[in-house]
JSON list of C-alpha atoms in Angstrom, two decimals:
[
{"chain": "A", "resi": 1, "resn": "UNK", "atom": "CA", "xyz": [0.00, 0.00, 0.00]},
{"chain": "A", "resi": 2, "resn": "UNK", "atom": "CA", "xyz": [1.09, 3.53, -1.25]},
{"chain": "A", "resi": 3, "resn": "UNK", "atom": "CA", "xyz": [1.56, 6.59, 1.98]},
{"chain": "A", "resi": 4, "resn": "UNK", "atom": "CA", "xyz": [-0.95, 8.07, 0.14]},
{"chain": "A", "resi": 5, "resn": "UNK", "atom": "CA", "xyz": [-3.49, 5.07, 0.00]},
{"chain": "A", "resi": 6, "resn": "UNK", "atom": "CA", "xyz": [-2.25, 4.53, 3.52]},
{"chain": "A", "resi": 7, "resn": "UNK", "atom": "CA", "xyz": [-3.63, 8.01, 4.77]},
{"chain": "A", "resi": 8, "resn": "UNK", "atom": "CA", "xyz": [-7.01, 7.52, 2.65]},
{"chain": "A", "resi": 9, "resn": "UNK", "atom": "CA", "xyz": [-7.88, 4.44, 4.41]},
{"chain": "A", "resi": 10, "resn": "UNK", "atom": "CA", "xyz": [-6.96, 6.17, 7.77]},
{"chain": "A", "resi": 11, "resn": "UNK", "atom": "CA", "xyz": [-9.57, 9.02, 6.97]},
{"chain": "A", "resi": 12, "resn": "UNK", "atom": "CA", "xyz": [-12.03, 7.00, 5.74]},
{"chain": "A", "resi": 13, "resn": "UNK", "atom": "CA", "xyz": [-11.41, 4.96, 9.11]},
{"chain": "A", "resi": 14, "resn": "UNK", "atom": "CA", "xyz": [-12.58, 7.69, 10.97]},
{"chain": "A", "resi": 15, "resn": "UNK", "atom": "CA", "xyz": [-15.60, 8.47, 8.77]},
{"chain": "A", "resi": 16, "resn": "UNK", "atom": "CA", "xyz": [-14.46, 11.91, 7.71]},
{"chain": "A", "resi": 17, "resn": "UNK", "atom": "CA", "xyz": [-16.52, 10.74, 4.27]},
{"chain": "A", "resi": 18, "resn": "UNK", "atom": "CA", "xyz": [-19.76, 10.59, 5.46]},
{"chain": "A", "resi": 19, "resn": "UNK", "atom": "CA", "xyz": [-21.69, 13.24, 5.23]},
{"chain": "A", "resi": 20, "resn": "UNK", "atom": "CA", "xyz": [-24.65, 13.95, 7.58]},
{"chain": "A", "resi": 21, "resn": "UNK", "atom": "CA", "xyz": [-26.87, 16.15, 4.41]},
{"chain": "A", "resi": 22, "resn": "UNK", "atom": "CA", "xyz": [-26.70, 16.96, 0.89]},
{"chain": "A", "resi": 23, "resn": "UNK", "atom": "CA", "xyz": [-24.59, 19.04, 0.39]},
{"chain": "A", "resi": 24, "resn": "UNK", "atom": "CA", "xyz": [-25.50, 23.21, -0.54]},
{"chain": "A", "resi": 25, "resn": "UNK", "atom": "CA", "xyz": [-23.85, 24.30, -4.11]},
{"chain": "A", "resi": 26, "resn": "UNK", "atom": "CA", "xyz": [-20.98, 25.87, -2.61]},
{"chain": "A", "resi": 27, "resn": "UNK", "atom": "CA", "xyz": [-19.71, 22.70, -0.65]},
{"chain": "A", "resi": 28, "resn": "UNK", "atom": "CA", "xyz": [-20.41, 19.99, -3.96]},
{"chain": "A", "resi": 29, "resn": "UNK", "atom": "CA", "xyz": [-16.72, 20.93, -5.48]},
{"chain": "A", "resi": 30, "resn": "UNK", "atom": "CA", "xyz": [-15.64, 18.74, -2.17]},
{"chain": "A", "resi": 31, "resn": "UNK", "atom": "CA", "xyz": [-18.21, 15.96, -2.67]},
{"chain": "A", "resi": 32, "resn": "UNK", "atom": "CA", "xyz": [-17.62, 12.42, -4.22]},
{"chain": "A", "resi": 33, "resn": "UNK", "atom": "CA", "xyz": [-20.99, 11.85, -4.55]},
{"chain": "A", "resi": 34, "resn": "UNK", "atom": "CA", "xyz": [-24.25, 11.28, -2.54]},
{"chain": "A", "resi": 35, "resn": "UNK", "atom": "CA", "xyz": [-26.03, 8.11, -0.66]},
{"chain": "A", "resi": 36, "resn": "UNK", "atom": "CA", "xyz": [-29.40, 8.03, 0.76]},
{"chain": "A", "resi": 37, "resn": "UNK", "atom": "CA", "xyz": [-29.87, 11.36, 0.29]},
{"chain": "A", "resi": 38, "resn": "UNK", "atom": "CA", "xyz": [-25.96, 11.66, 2.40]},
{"chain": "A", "resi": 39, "resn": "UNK", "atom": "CA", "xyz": [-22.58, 13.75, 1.02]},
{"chain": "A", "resi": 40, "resn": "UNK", "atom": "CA", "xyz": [-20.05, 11.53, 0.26]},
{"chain": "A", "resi": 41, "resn": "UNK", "atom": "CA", "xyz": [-17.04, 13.90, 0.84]},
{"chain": "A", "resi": 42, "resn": "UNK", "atom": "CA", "xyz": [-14.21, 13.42, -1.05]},
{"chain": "A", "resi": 43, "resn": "UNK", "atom": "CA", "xyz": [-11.24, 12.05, 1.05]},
{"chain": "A", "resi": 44, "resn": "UNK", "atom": "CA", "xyz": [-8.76, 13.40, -1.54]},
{"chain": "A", "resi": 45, "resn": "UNK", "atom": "CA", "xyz": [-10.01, 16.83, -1.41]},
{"chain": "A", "resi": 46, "resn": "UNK", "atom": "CA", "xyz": [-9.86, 16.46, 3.27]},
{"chain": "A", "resi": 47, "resn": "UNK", "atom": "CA", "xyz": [-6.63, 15.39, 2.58]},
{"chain": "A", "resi": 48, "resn": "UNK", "atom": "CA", "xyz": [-5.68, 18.24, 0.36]},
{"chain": "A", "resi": 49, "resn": "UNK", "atom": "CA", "xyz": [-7.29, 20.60, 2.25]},
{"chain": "A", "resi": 50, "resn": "UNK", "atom": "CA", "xyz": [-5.75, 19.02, 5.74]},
{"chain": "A", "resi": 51, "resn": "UNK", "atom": "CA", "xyz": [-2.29, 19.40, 4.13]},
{"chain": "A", "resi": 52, "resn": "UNK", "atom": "CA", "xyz": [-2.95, 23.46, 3.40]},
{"chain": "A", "resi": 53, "resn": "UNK", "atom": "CA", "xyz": [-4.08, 23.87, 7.00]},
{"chain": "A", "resi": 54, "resn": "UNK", "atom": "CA", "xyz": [-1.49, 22.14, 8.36]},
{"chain": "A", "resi": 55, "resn": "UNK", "atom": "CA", "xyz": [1.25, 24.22, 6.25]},
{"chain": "A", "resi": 56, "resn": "UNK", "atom": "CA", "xyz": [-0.37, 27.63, 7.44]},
{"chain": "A", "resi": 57, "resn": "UNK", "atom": "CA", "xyz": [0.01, 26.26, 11.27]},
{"chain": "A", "resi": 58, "resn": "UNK", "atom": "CA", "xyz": [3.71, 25.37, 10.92]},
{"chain": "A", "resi": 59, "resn": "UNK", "atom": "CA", "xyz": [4.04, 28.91, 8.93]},
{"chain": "A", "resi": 60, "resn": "UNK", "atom": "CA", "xyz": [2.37, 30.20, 11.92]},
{"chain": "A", "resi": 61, "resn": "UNK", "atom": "CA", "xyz": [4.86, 28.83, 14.29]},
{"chain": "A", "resi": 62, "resn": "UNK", "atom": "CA", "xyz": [8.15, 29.75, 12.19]},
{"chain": "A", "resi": 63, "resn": "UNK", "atom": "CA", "xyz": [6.71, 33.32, 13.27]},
{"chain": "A", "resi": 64, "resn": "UNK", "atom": "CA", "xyz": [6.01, 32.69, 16.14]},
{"chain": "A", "resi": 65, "resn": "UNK", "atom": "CA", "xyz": [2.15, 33.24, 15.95]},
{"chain": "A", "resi": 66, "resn": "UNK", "atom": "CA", "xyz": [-0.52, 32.16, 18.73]},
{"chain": "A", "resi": 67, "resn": "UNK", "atom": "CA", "xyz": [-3.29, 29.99, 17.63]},
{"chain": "A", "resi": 68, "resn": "UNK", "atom": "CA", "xyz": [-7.22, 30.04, 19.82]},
{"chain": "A", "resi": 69, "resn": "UNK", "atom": "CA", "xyz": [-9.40, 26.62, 19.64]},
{"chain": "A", "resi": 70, "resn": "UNK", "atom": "CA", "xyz": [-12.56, 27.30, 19.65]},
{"chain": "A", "resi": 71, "resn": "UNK", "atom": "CA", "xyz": [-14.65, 24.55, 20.60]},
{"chain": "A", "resi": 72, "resn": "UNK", "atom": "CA", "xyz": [-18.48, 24.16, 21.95]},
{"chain": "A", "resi": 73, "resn": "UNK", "atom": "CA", "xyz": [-18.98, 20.41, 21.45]},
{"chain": "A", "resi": 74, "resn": "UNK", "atom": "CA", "xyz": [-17.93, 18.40, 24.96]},
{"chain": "A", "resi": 75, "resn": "UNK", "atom": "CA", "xyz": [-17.24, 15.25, 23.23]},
{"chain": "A", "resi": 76, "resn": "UNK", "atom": "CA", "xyz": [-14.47, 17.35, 21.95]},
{"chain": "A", "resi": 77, "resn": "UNK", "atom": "CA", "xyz": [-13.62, 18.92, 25.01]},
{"chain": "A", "resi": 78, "resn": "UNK", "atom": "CA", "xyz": [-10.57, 16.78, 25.93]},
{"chain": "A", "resi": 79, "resn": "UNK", "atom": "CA", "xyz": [-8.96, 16.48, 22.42]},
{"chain": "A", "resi": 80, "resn": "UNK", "atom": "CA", "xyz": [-9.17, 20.05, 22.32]},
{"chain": "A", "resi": 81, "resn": "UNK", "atom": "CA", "xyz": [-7.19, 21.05, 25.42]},
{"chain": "A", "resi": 82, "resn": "UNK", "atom": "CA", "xyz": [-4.55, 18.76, 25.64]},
{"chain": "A", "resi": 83, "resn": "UNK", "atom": "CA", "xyz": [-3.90, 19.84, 21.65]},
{"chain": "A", "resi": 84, "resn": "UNK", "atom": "CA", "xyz": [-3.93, 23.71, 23.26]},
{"chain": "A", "resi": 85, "resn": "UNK", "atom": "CA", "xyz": [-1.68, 22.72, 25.89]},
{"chain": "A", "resi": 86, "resn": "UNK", "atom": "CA", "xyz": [0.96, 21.09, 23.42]},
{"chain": "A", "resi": 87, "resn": "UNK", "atom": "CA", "xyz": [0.82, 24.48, 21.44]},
{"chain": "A", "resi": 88, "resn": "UNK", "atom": "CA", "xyz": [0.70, 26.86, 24.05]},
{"chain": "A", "resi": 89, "resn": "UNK", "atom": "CA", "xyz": [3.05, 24.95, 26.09]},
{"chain": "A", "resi": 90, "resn": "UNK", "atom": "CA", "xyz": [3.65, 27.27, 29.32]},
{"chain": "A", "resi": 91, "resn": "UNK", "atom": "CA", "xyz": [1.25, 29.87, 27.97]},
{"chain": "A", "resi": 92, "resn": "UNK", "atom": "CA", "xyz": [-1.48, 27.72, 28.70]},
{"chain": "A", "resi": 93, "resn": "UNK", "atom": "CA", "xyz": [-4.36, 28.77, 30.84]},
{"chain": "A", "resi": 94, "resn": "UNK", "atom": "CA", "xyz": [-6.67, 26.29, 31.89]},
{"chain": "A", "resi": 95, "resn": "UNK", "atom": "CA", "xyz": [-9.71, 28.18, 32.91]},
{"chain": "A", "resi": 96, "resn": "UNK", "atom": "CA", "xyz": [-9.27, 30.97, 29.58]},
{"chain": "A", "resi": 97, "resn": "UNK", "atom": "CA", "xyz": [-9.05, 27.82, 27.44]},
{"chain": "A", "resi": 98, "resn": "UNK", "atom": "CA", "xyz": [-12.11, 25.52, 29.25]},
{"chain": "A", "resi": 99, "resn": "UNK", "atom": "CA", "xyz": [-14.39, 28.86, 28.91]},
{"chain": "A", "resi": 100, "resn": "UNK", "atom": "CA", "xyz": [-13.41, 31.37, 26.81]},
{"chain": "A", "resi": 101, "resn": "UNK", "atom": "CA", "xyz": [-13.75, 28.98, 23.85]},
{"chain": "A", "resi": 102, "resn": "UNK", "atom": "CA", "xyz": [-17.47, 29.03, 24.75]},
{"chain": "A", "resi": 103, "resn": "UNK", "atom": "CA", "xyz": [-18.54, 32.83, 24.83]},
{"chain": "A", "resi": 104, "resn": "UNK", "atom": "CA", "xyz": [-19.27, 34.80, 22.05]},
{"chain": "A", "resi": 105, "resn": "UNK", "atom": "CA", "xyz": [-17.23, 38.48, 22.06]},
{"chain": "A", "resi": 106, "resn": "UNK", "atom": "CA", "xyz": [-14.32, 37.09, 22.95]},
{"chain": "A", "resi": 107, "resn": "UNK", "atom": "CA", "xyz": [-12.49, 38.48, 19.64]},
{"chain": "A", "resi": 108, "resn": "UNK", "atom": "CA", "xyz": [-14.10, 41.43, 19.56]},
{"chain": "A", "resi": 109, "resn": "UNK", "atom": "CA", "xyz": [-13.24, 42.50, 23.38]},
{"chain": "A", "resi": 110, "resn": "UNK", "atom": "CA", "xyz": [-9.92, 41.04, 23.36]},
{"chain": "A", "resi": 111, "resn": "UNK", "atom": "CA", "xyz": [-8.30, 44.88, 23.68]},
{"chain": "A", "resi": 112, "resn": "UNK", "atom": "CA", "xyz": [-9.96, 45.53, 27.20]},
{"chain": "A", "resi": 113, "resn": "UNK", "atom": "CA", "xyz": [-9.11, 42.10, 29.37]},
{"chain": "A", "resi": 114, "resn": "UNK", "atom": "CA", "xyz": [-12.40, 41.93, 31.56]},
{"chain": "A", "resi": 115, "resn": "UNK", "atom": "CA", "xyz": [-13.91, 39.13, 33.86]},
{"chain": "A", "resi": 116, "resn": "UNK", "atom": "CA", "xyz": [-16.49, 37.44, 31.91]},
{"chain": "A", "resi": 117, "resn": "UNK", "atom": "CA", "xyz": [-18.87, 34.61, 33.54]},
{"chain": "A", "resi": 118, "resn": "UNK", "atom": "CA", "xyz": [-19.70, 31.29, 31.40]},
{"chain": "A", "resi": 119, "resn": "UNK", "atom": "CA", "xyz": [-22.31, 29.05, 31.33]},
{"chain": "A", "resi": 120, "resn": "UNK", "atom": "CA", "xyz": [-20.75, 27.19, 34.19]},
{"chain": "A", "resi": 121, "resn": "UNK", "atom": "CA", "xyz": [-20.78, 29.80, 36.11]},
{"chain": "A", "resi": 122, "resn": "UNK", "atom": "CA", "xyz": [-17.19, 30.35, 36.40]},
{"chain": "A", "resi": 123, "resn": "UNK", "atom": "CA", "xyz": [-15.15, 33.46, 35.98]},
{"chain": "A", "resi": 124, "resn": "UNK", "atom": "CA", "xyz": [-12.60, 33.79, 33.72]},
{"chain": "A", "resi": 125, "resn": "UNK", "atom": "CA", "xyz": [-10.32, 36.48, 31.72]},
{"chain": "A", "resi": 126, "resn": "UNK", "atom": "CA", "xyz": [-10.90, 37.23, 28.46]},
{"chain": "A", "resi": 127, "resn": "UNK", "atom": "CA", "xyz": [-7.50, 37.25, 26.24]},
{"chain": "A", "resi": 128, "resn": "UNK", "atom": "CA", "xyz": [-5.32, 40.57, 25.92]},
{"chain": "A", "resi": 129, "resn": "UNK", "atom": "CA", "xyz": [-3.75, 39.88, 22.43]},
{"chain": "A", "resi": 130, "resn": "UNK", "atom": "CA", "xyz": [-5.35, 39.23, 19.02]},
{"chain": "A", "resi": 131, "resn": "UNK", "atom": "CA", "xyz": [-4.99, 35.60, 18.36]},
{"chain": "A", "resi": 132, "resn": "UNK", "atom": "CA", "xyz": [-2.93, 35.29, 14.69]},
{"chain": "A", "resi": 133, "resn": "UNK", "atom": "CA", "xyz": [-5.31, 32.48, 13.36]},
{"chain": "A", "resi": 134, "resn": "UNK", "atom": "CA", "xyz": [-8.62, 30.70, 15.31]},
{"chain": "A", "resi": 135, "resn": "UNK", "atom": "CA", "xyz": [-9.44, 26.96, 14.41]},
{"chain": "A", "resi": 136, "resn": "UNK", "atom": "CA", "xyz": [-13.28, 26.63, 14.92]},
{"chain": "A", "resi": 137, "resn": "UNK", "atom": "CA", "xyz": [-14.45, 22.82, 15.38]},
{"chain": "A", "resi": 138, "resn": "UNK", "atom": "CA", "xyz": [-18.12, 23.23, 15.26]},
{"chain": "A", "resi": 139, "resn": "UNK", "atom": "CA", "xyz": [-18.39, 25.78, 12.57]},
{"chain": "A", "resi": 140, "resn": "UNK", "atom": "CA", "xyz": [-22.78, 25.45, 12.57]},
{"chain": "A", "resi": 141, "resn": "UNK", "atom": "CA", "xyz": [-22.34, 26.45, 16.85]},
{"chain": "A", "resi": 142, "resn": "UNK", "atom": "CA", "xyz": [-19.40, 28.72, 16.72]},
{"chain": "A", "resi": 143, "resn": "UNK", "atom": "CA", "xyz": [-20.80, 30.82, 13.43]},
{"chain": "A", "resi": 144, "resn": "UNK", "atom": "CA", "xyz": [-20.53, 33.98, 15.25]},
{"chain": "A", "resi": 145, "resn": "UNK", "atom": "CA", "xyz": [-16.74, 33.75, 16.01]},
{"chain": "A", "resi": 146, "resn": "UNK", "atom": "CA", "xyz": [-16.13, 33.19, 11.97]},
{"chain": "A", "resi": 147, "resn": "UNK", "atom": "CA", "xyz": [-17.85, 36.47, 11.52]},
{"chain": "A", "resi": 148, "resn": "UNK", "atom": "CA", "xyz": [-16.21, 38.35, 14.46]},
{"chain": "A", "resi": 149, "resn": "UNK", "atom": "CA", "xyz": [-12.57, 36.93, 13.23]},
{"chain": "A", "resi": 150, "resn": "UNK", "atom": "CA", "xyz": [-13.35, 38.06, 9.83]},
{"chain": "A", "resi": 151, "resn": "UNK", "atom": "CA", "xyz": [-14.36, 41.44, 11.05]},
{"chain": "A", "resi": 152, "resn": "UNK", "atom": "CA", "xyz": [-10.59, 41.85, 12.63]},
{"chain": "A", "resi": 153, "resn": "UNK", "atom": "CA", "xyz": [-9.13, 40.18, 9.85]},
{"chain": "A", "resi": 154, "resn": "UNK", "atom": "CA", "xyz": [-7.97, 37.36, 11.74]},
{"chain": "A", "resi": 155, "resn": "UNK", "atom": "CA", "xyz": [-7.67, 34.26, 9.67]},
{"chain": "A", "resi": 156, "resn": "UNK", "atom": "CA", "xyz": [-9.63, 30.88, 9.85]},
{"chain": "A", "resi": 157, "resn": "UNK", "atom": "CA", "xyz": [-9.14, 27.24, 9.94]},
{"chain": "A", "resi": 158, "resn": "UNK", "atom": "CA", "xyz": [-12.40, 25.21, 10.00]},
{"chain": "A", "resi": 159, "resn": "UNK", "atom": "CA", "xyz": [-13.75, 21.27, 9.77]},
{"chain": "A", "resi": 160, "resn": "UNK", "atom": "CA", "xyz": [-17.15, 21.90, 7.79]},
{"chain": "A", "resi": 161, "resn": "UNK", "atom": "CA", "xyz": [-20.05, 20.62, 6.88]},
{"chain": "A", "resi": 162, "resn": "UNK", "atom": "CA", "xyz": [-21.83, 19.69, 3.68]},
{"chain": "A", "resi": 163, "resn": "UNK", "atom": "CA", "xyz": [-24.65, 22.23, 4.76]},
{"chain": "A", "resi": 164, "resn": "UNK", "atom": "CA", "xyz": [-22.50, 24.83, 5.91]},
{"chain": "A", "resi": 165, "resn": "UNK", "atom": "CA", "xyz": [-23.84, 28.29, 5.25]},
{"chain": "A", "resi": 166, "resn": "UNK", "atom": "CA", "xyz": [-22.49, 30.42, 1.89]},
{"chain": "A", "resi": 167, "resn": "UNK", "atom": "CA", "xyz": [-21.95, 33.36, 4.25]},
{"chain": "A", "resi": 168, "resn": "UNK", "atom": "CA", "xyz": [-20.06, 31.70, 7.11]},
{"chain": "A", "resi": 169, "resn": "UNK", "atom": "CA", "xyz": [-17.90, 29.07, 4.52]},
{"chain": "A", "resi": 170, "resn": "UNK", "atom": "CA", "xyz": [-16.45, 32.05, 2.52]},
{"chain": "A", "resi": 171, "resn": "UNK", "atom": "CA", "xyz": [-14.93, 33.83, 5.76]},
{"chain": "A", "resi": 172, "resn": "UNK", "atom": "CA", "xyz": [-13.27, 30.19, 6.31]},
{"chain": "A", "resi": 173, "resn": "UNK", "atom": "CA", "xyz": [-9.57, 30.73, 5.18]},
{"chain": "A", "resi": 174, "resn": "UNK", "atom": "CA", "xyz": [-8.60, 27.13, 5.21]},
{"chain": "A", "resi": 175, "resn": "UNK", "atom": "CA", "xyz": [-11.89, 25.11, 5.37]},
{"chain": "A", "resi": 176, "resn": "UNK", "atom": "CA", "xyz": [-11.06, 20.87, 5.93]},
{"chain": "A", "resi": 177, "resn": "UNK", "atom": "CA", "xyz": [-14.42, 19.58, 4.27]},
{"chain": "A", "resi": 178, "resn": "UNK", "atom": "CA", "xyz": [-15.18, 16.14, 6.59]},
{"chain": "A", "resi": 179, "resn": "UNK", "atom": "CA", "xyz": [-17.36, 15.34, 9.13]},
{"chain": "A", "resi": 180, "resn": "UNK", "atom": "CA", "xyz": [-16.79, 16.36, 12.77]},
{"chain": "A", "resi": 181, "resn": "UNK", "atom": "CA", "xyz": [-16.55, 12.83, 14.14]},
{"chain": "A", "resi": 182, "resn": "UNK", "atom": "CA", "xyz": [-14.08, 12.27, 17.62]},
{"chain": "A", "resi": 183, "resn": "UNK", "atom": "CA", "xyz": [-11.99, 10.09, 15.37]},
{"chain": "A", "resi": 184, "resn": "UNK", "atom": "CA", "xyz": [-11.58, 13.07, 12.73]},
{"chain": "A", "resi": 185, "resn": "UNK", "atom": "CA", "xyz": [-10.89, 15.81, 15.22]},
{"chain": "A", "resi": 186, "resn": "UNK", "atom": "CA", "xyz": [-8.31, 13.67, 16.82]},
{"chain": "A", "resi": 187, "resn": "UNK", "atom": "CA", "xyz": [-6.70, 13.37, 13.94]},
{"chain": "A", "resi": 188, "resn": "UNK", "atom": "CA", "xyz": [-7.33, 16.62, 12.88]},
{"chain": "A", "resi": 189, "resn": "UNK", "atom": "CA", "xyz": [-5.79, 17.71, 16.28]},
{"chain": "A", "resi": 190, "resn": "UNK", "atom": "CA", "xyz": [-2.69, 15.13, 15.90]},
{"chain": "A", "resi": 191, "resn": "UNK", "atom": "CA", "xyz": [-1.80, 16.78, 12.33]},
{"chain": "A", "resi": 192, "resn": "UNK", "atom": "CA", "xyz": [-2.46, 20.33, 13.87]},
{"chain": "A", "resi": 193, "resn": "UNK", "atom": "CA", "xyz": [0.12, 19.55, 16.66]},
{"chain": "A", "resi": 194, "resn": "UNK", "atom": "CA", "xyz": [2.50, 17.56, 15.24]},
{"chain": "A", "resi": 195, "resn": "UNK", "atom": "CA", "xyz": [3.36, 20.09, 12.47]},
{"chain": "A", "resi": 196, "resn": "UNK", "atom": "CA", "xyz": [3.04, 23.34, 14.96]},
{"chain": "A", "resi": 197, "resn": "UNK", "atom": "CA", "xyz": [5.41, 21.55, 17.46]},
{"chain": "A", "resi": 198, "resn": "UNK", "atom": "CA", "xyz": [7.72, 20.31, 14.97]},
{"chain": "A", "resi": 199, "resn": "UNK", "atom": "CA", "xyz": [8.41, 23.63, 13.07]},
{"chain": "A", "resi": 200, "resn": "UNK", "atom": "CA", "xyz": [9.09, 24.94, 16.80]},
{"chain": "A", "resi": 201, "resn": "UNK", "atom": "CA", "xyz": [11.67, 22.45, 17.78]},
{"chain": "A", "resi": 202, "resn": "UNK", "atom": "CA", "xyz": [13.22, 22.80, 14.63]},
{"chain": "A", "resi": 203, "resn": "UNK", "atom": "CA", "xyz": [13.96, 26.84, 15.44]},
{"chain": "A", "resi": 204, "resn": "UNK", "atom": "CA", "xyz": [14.96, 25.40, 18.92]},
{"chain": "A", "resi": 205, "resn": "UNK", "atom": "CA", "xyz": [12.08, 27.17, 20.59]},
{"chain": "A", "resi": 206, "resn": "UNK", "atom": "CA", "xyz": [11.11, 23.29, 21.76]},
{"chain": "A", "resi": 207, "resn": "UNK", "atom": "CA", "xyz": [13.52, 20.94, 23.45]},
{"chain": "A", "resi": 208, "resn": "UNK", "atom": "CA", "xyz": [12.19, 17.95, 21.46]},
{"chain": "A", "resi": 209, "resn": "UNK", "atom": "CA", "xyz": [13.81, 15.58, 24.07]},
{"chain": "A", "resi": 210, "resn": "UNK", "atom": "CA", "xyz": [11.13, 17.04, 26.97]},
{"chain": "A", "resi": 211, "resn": "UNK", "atom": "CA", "xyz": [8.16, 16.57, 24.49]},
{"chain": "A", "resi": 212, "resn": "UNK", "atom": "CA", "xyz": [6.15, 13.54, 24.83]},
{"chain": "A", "resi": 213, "resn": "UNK", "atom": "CA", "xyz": [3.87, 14.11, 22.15]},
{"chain": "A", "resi": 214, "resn": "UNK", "atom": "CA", "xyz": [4.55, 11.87, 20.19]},
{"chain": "A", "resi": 215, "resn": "UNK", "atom": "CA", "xyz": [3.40, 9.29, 22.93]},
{"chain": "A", "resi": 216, "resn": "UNK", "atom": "CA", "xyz": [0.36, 11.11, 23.76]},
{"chain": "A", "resi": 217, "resn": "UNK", "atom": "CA", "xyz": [-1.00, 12.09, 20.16]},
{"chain": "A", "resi": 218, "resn": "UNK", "atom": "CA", "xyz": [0.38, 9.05, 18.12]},
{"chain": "A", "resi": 219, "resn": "UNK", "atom": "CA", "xyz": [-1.82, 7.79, 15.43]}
]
């Protein structure tokens, strides 16, 4: 088996192909084809889209750029951290990253830090720096973020949908068409990691030999 056949079967493996609608117009130039009324996505087209995201992250760490998950589903909620804890490394902030991630405004306030109060009821601070890129997980939850980020300019890297809105899809800057199963976002969140760590341990801003991610996002 070829590496590339090798990473089709992998994505297919996590169902990244099946579609949960048809598909609007906009999203068909990723589609294979449809099943019971079901997108087929096109696993060459994730893949080719994966690789572009994954080149802007490592681009984004060769300047040393911050990156803000933005996540609302909780099946997702683990996957999600420990990826922003490999990234962030010692910048990491539990409680900004558990809640922040769930409040709209977040973008658009990020110039006055201020306590804001979740869902959870727990207080948190709102971030003091414009993020250089935000990865949104559940685009159809989180559509207000894509707007606010492309208000400020702030590019976007997205898992979406067959059905996801015309409006929202063309403020998504690097768009991986698949669907958002745990298996795809780990994998998603492996790639994401692996390539942001990597480009930082090859400027020596990581000390590869204290990293165990390997270990804890292998795939």
């Amino acid at each position: 088996m070829t590496l590339h056949a090798a990473v089709i079967q992998k994505l297919l493996n996590t169902g990244s192909h099946l579609g949960r609608r048809a598909a609007e117009h906009h999203f068909k130039q990723y589609a294979y084809g449809t099943r019971n009324g079901m997108t087929i996505i096109d696993s060459d087209k994730t893949l080719i889209c994966l690789r572009s995201a994954a080149n802007f992250v490592a681009n984004l760490a060769h300047m040393r750029g911050n990156i803000f998950f933005v996540n609302t589903n909780p099946l997702f909620d683990e996957i999600v951290e420990l990826t922003s804890r490999r990234i962030q490394g010692d910048d990491y902030n539990h409680n900004r990253s558990m809640n922040l991630w769930k409040m709209g405004g977040f973008l658009t306030n990020s110039y006055s830090p201020k306590k804001f109060r979740s869902r959870h009821k727990k207080l948190c601070f709102g971030p003091t720096t414009m993020p250089d890129c935000v990865v949104v997980f559940d685009t159809e939850r989180k559509s207000s973020v894509i707007l606010e980020a492309a208000k400020l300019q702030i590019p976007v890297v997205a898992i979406v949908d067959p059905n996801v809105p015309l409006e929202f899809f063309e403020k998504i800057t690097y768009p991986v068409p698949a669907r958002d199963s745990v298996k795809f976002v780990y994998l998603f969140c492996n790639v994401i990691t692996k390539c942001f760590v990597a480009e930082q341990m090859k400027m020596g801003i990581k000390d590869g030999s204290k990293e165990d991610m390997i270990k804890d996002l292998a795939a």
